[in-house]
Amino acid sequence: MESVHESELHVGHGIHRVSLPVLRHDSSAKLSALKAELVDLINNDYASFIGISTALRSYTPLPQGYENTLSDTRNALTSVRSAIQTEADHVKALLLRREKLRDAKAVLKSCIAIHDSVRKLESLLNIDSVASTDSSDSADHGKLVERVAIEFNQLLFLVSSIQKQRKEPLAFVKNLQWRIDRIKSALTSILKESLDLSLASVSASKTSDMTSAAALTQCLRTYMLIDRVRDAGAGVRALVEPELMKLAQSSQTSTTTGNMISGQDASNGVGLLKFYKDVIAYIDVRLAKILAVSRQVFGGVSAASGVVGRKASGILSAHADAEVTALAHASQKSNSASNSDGPDYDFLVDEVMVIVWNCVVKYFSGSWNPGLPDLFHRNYLATTTFIESIEKLYFKEGSPGVAHFRMHASTVDFLKKWNLEVYYRIRVKEVVSPYETTFSSSILDLIVLGEGSDGFHMPQTVALQSALKKAWSADLFIPALVPGFWKLSLQCLNRYSVWLKAVNDSIGSVIKDSAEGDTGVAVSGVSTLPQGAAAASGGGGLSGSSEGMASTVSVVAREDLLLQTVAAVLGDVGSLFREMEILFDKTIAVRLPTYFPNTKNLKDVFLKVPQDIESSFVPEFQSKCAVILIKRCQIALEQVSVVVQTTRFSSKVPSVPSTYVSKILLPAITFFTLVASKNYLQLTVPGQASILRGWKLRIMEAVCVKCHAVVSKQLEDAAQLDKFSQRRRVGKAAAAAAAASGSSNSVSAATNTPFEKIKEQMKLDVLQFKKQVDEFLFSGESADSAMEKLAEWKALCSVVGIESTV
């Protein structure tokens, strides 16, 4: 109503702001709506009126006097209803009284049963008299204890059923509570004494003892019947904890004493490893049969699985195992879902291992300090090996017991103390720091080792291999960090690739600087490297600073340094794939866990980086450095013009090759001989052989192109000059030939023309060049097969009139 009132006020206040046409339209619409509603109301009322009229047509008025009869009937019915309701209330009250009496009777029966049960338990336990300490009838005593436990369980059920529907405890139960507590205390005391005796007897017996195993089985069954399995676990804890504490103290003391005598660090991790070994030996000797009986009684581990204890050592023989199985057969049937501990409770996991972890935390607290990575590594591997040994010896593979052990709160909390992330960061820093310091982006700043690791000559390649070997070494690697070390390995390979790219970029700048200041090149193009630099390159290392080298040696010496360094780099790149494959097969694949994905795919990913490096950088290095050797080889071709002039004016027919031919490939031969002597690139190594062959063919292709151009130009000039000379002497030569000589002399004169002599000399020179290629450059490989794909060689042979056998 308030909202309607407020809306009317709002309309009233705003009506003055509305124009009259709008108000008239709205009023007309409202009036039409009201009229329509009025018509509908009249129609509905009329329909109802017609319906009533129709119904009243068949109405017949009652005769006179019937009104009193109806009134009397109504009064009589009301009286009957009241009487029936009174009787119903009475019956209901009786039923409620009977229900209360029934409940009271049930309570009374329960109280009588409780009283009888208490008296029976007191009688069975001899609470009011001194109990007999005779152990001759231990089997009967065990059955009596089991009977008491069953009766006590029934007593607790009766008490709980009485108190279930009551807010306050029953006075009768209150009065008996002290007696119930006394019975519970007596039963607990008897069970604890029996458990301690049976545990001590079973753990101390070195051979199969049927009586001790039967007593322990009976005792554990009793604990399970009264739903007090963890109390039995407390008894096991009381037996085991002092022994494990002594083992921990002994391991700590002996290790400390031994280290003081030998002068080693007291925290070298040997104590923890000794403690783990002692624990496994203690479980094998003292607890194997206890675990076997408990798991068969509680149903934690199937006896048929054959994984309880180390049977091969004779601790639990097959005969003893069959006896224990027979004794616990009935208890397995009684292990129902009502047991709250159920198969998830196990003495080894819930009691023994908790004590073991507590001992490690107490006596070996510094074992998981990642700031001491070597100690951390040894202790962590010892811990994981210990856990795997426990699982292998005392659990069936894939059983729920393994999952219970791994997910137990004590195991999870203990393993959380081992900070693998911090350890990994420290180890990465150890691996990466020395590896990163070896890299230099300038080709002239690199150091070439005389003889490196696994045939490598560059410190960067040696550092790469050392970093990968260290990352996967047994002294550093942890199986749980496989993804991290795998990522680190790929990052090391990628860093090596980045370094090669920087070196490749620096080669271009060095060659450009050498071309601008090229003033020390000899006529023959052979290196003029000083003796000091040559000795340095042939010794333990060849190093140079870009500033000092530029100021002390010539351009040629700097180019020699560049060429030798690139040869060493190419040799490392050629061997990189093979060495990385060996590293993966012999080191990385061995470290990968058995459950890891397909190692073949991982190997392909790992070797893809060396493959990409070889395919990307080898052609670049070859093409850039081949320019220097090509330039030196082409210097000797400048003497072709001198040979042409000498041959033109010589009266002899050429029969020996020119001396310049032996100098064409001399720079390349000298360089590759030096490379072979230093073992930078070897034909015996598959990867290096292909690089060496490709590099030589690249040089040969360029030299053949230059040689073809020079020889073709000289032959073309010689042919034109010969034609010009012949035209001037055509008349004189023809007359002299007709008068003084015959046809045979004419043929001889035509054969000995300057052009033919020059062409013959070029032919001899090309054949000698081919012989030189065959003998030196390809080390016994025939020039035909080596240059079979070089079109320039075919063109050169065609120019001088040699039929190529290619």
mmCIF file of N, CA and C in Angstrom, residues 69-120:
data_model
loop_
_atom_site.group_PDB
_atom_site.id
_atom_site.type_symbol
_atom_site.label_atom_id
_atom_site.label_comp_id
_atom_site.label_asym_id
_atom_site.label_seq_id
_atom_site.Cartn_x
_atom_site.Cartn_y
_atom_site.Cartn_z
ATOM 1 N N THR A 69 -36.689 -32.321 13.124
ATOM 2 C CA THR A 69 -36.058 -33.655 12.981
ATOM 3 C C THR A 69 -34.596 -33.535 12.586
ATOM 4 N N LEU A 70 -34.312 -32.676 11.672
ATOM 5 C CA LEU A 70 -32.915 -32.472 11.255
ATOM 6 C C LEU A 70 -32.075 -31.932 12.398
ATOM 7 N N SER A 71 -32.595 -31.090 13.190
ATOM 8 C CA SER A 71 -31.855 -30.533 14.332
ATOM 9 C C SER A 71 -31.556 -31.616 15.359
ATOM 10 N N ASP A 72 -32.513 -32.507 15.581
ATOM 11 C CA ASP A 72 -32.270 -33.595 16.546
ATOM 12 C C ASP A 72 -31.211 -34.568 16.033
ATOM 13 N N THR A 73 -31.300 -34.806 14.734
ATOM 14 C CA THR A 73 -30.290 -35.718 14.156
ATOM 15 C C THR A 73 -28.887 -35.136 14.301
ATOM 16 N N ARG A 74 -28.763 -33.865 14.059
ATOM 17 C CA ARG A 74 -27.453 -33.225 14.187
ATOM 18 C C ARG A 74 -26.940 -33.298 15.622
ATOM 19 N N ASN A 75 -27.781 -33.092 16.566
ATOM 20 C CA ASN A 75 -27.369 -33.159 17.969
ATOM 21 C C ASN A 75 -26.940 -34.572 18.356
ATOM 22 N N ALA A 76 -27.685 -35.557 17.833
ATOM 23 C CA ALA A 76 -27.343 -36.954 18.158
ATOM 24 C C ALA A 76 -25.994 -37.326 17.588
ATOM 25 N N LEU A 77 -25.747 -36.897 16.374
ATOM 26 C CA LEU A 77 -24.447 -37.194 15.760
ATOM 27 C C LEU A 77 -23.309 -36.535 16.531
ATOM 28 N N THR A 78 -23.524 -35.350 17.013
ATOM 29 C CA THR A 78 -22.484 -34.667 17.788
ATOM 30 C C THR A 78 -22.198 -35.414 19.074
ATOM 31 N N SER A 79 -23.232 -35.936 19.719
ATOM 32 C CA SER A 79 -23.038 -36.684 20.968
ATOM 33 C C SER A 79 -22.266 -37.976 20.719
ATOM 34 N N VAL A 80 -22.620 -38.668 19.628
ATOM 35 C CA VAL A 80 -21.910 -39.913 19.306
ATOM 36 C C VAL A 80 -20.433 -39.626 19.011
ATOM 37 N N ARG A 81 -20.179 -38.582 18.271
ATOM 38 C CA ARG A 81 -18.791 -38.224 17.950
ATOM 39 C C ARG A 81 -18.003 -37.953 19.220
ATOM 40 N N SER A 82 -18.584 -37.262 20.170
ATOM 41 C CA SER A 82 -17.884 -36.948 21.420
ATOM 42 C C SER A 82 -17.581 -38.220 22.198
ATOM 43 N N ALA A 83 -18.542 -39.156 22.205
ATOM 44 C CA ALA A 83 -18.318 -40.403 22.940
ATOM 45 C C ALA A 83 -17.212 -41.233 22.300
ATOM 46 N N ILE A 84 -17.233 -41.282 20.988
ATOM 47 C CA ILE A 84 -16.190 -42.046 20.293
ATOM 48 C C ILE A 84 -14.815 -41.411 20.526
ATOM 49 N N GLN A 85 -14.738 -40.102 20.529
ATOM 50 C CA GLN A 85 -13.462 -39.415 20.752
ATOM 51 C C GLN A 85 -12.943 -39.684 22.158
ATOM 52 N N THR A 86 -13.884 -39.757 23.109
ATOM 53 C CA THR A 86 -13.471 -40.039 24.501
ATOM 54 C C THR A 86 -12.871 -41.432 24.612
ATOM 55 N N GLU A 87 -13.528 -42.410 23.974
ATOM 56 C CA GLU A 87 -13.005 -43.767 24.003
ATOM 57 C C GLU A 87 -11.653 -43.861 23.274
ATOM 58 N N ALA A 88 -11.532 -43.153 22.183
ATOM 59 C CA ALA A 88 -10.261 -43.167 21.447
ATOM 60 C C ALA A 88 -9.133 -42.580 22.286
ATOM 61 N N ASP A 89 -9.407 -41.513 23.012
ATOM 62 C CA ASP A 89 -8.386 -40.930 23.881
ATOM 63 C C ASP A 89 -7.993 -41.903 24.983
ATOM 64 N N HIS A 90 -8.964 -42.632 25.468
ATOM 65 C CA HIS A 90 -8.668 -43.599 26.523
ATOM 66 C C HIS A 90 -7.783 -44.728 25.982
ATOM 67 N N VAL A 91 -8.118 -45.212 24.799
ATOM 68 C CA VAL A 91 -7.305 -46.266 24.190
ATOM 69 C C VAL A 91 -5.888 -45.766 23.899
ATOM 70 N N LYS A 92 -5.786 -44.572 23.431
ATOM 71 C CA LYS A 92 -4.461 -44.005 23.141
ATOM 72 C C LYS A 92 -3.631 -43.898 24.406
ATOM 73 N N ALA A 93 -4.260 -43.493 25.497
ATOM 74 C CA ALA A 93 -3.542 -43.396 26.763
ATOM 75 C C ALA A 93 -3.064 -44.772 27.206
ATOM 76 N N LEU A 94 -3.912 -45.774 27.003
ATOM 77 C CA LEU A 94 -3.500 -47.134 27.365
ATOM 78 C C LEU A 94 -2.332 -47.611 26.510
ATOM 79 N N LEU A 95 -2.378 -47.292 25.222
ATOM 80 C CA LEU A 95 -1.281 -47.680 24.351
ATOM 81 C C LEU A 95 0.031 -46.988 24.738
ATOM 82 N N LEU A 96 -0.058 -45.724 25.080
ATOM 83 C CA LEU A 96 1.133 -45.016 25.522
ATOM 84 C C LEU A 96 1.687 -45.615 26.803
ATOM 85 N N ARG A 97 0.758 -45.987 27.701
ATOM 86 C CA ARG A 97 1.205 -46.604 28.954
ATOM 87 C C ARG A 97 1.882 -47.939 28.676
ATOM 88 N N ARG A 98 1.274 -48.731 27.730
ATOM 89 C CA ARG A 98 1.871 -50.015 27.395
ATOM 90 C C ARG A 98 3.242 -49.842 26.745
ATOM 91 N N GLU A 99 3.402 -48.798 25.907
ATOM 92 C CA GLU A 99 4.695 -48.539 25.277
ATOM 93 C C GLU A 99 5.742 -48.178 26.312
ATOM 94 N N LYS A 100 5.328 -47.359 27.292
ATOM 95 C CA LYS A 100 6.273 -46.994 28.349
ATOM 96 C C LYS A 100 6.669 -48.222 29.161
ATOM 97 N N LEU A 101 5.650 -49.075 29.427
ATOM 98 C CA LEU A 101 5.951 -50.294 30.164
ATOM 99 C C LEU A 101 6.891 -51.196 29.361
ATOM 100 N N ARG A 102 6.656 -51.265 28.035
ATOM 101 C CA ARG A 102 7.536 -52.087 27.194
ATOM 102 C C ARG A 102 8.970 -51.541 27.221
ATOM 103 N N ASP A 103 9.106 -50.183 27.107
ATOM 104 C CA ASP A 103 10.448 -49.583 27.168
ATOM 105 C C ASP A 103 11.091 -49.833 28.524
ATOM 106 N N ALA A 104 10.270 -49.697 29.538
ATOM 107 C CA ALA A 104 10.823 -49.938 30.875
ATOM 108 C C ALA A 104 11.249 -51.383 31.035
ATOM 109 N N LYS A 105 10.454 -52.294 30.468
ATOM 110 C CA LYS A 105 10.798 -53.713 30.527
ATOM 111 C C LYS A 105 12.104 -53.963 29.768
ATOM 112 N N ALA A 106 12.245 -53.327 28.579
ATOM 113 C CA ALA A 106 13.472 -53.500 27.806
ATOM 114 C C ALA A 106 14.672 -52.953 28.566
ATOM 115 N N VAL A 107 14.457 -51.774 29.199
ATOM 116 C CA VAL A 107 15.546 -51.199 29.978
ATOM 117 C C VAL A 107 15.897 -52.109 31.154
ATOM 118 N N LEU A 108 14.852 -52.647 31.777
ATOM 119 C CA LEU A 108 15.086 -53.532 32.904
ATOM 120 C C LEU A 108 15.854 -54.777 32.461
ATOM 121 N N LYS A 109 15.417 -55.354 31.320
ATOM 122 C CA LYS A 109 16.135 -56.524 30.814
ATOM 123 C C LYS A 109 17.579 -56.171 30.483
ATOM 124 N N SER A 110 17.784 -54.974 29.866
ATOM 125 C CA SER A 110 19.146 -54.546 29.542
ATOM 126 C C SER A 110 19.967 -54.349 30.807
ATOM 127 N N CYS A 111 19.320 -53.761 31.827
ATOM 128 C CA CYS A 111 20.043 -53.568 33.087
ATOM 129 C C CYS A 111 20.398 -54.906 33.722
ATOM 130 N N ILE A 112 19.448 -55.846 33.672
ATOM 131 C CA ILE A 112 19.742 -57.174 34.202
ATOM 132 C C ILE A 112 20.868 -57.821 33.415
ATOM 133 N N ALA A 113 20.791 -57.674 32.045
ATOM 134 C CA ALA A 113 21.857 -58.245 31.218
ATOM 135 C C ALA A 113 23.192 -57.574 31.510
ATOM 136 N N ILE A 114 23.169 -56.242 31.711
ATOM 137 C CA ILE A 114 24.408 -55.533 32.040
ATOM 138 C C ILE A 114 24.956 -56.023 33.367
ATOM 139 N N HIS A 115 24.051 -56.170 34.342
ATOM 140 C CA HIS A 115 24.486 -56.628 35.662
ATOM 141 C C HIS A 115 25.066 -58.030 35.575
ATOM 142 N N ASP A 116 24.356 -58.910 34.845
ATOM 143 C CA ASP A 116 24.866 -60.272 34.686
ATOM 144 C C ASP A 116 26.198 -60.282 33.943
ATOM 145 N N SER A 117 26.305 -59.424 32.923
ATOM 146 C CA SER A 117 27.554 -59.373 32.157
ATOM 147 C C SER A 117 28.705 -58.879 33.015
ATOM 148 N N VAL A 118 28.421 -57.884 33.848
ATOM 149 C CA VAL A 118 29.459 -57.368 34.745
ATOM 150 C C VAL A 118 29.905 -58.443 35.720
ATOM 151 N N ARG A 119 28.938 -59.148 36.278
ATOM 152 C CA ARG A 119 29.280 -60.202 37.225
ATOM 153 C C ARG A 119 30.065 -61.314 36.533
ATOM 154 N N LYS A 120 29.637 -61.666 35.324
ATOM 155 C CA LYS A 120 30.346 -62.715 34.604
ATOM 156 C C LYS A 120 31.789 -62.278 34.287
#
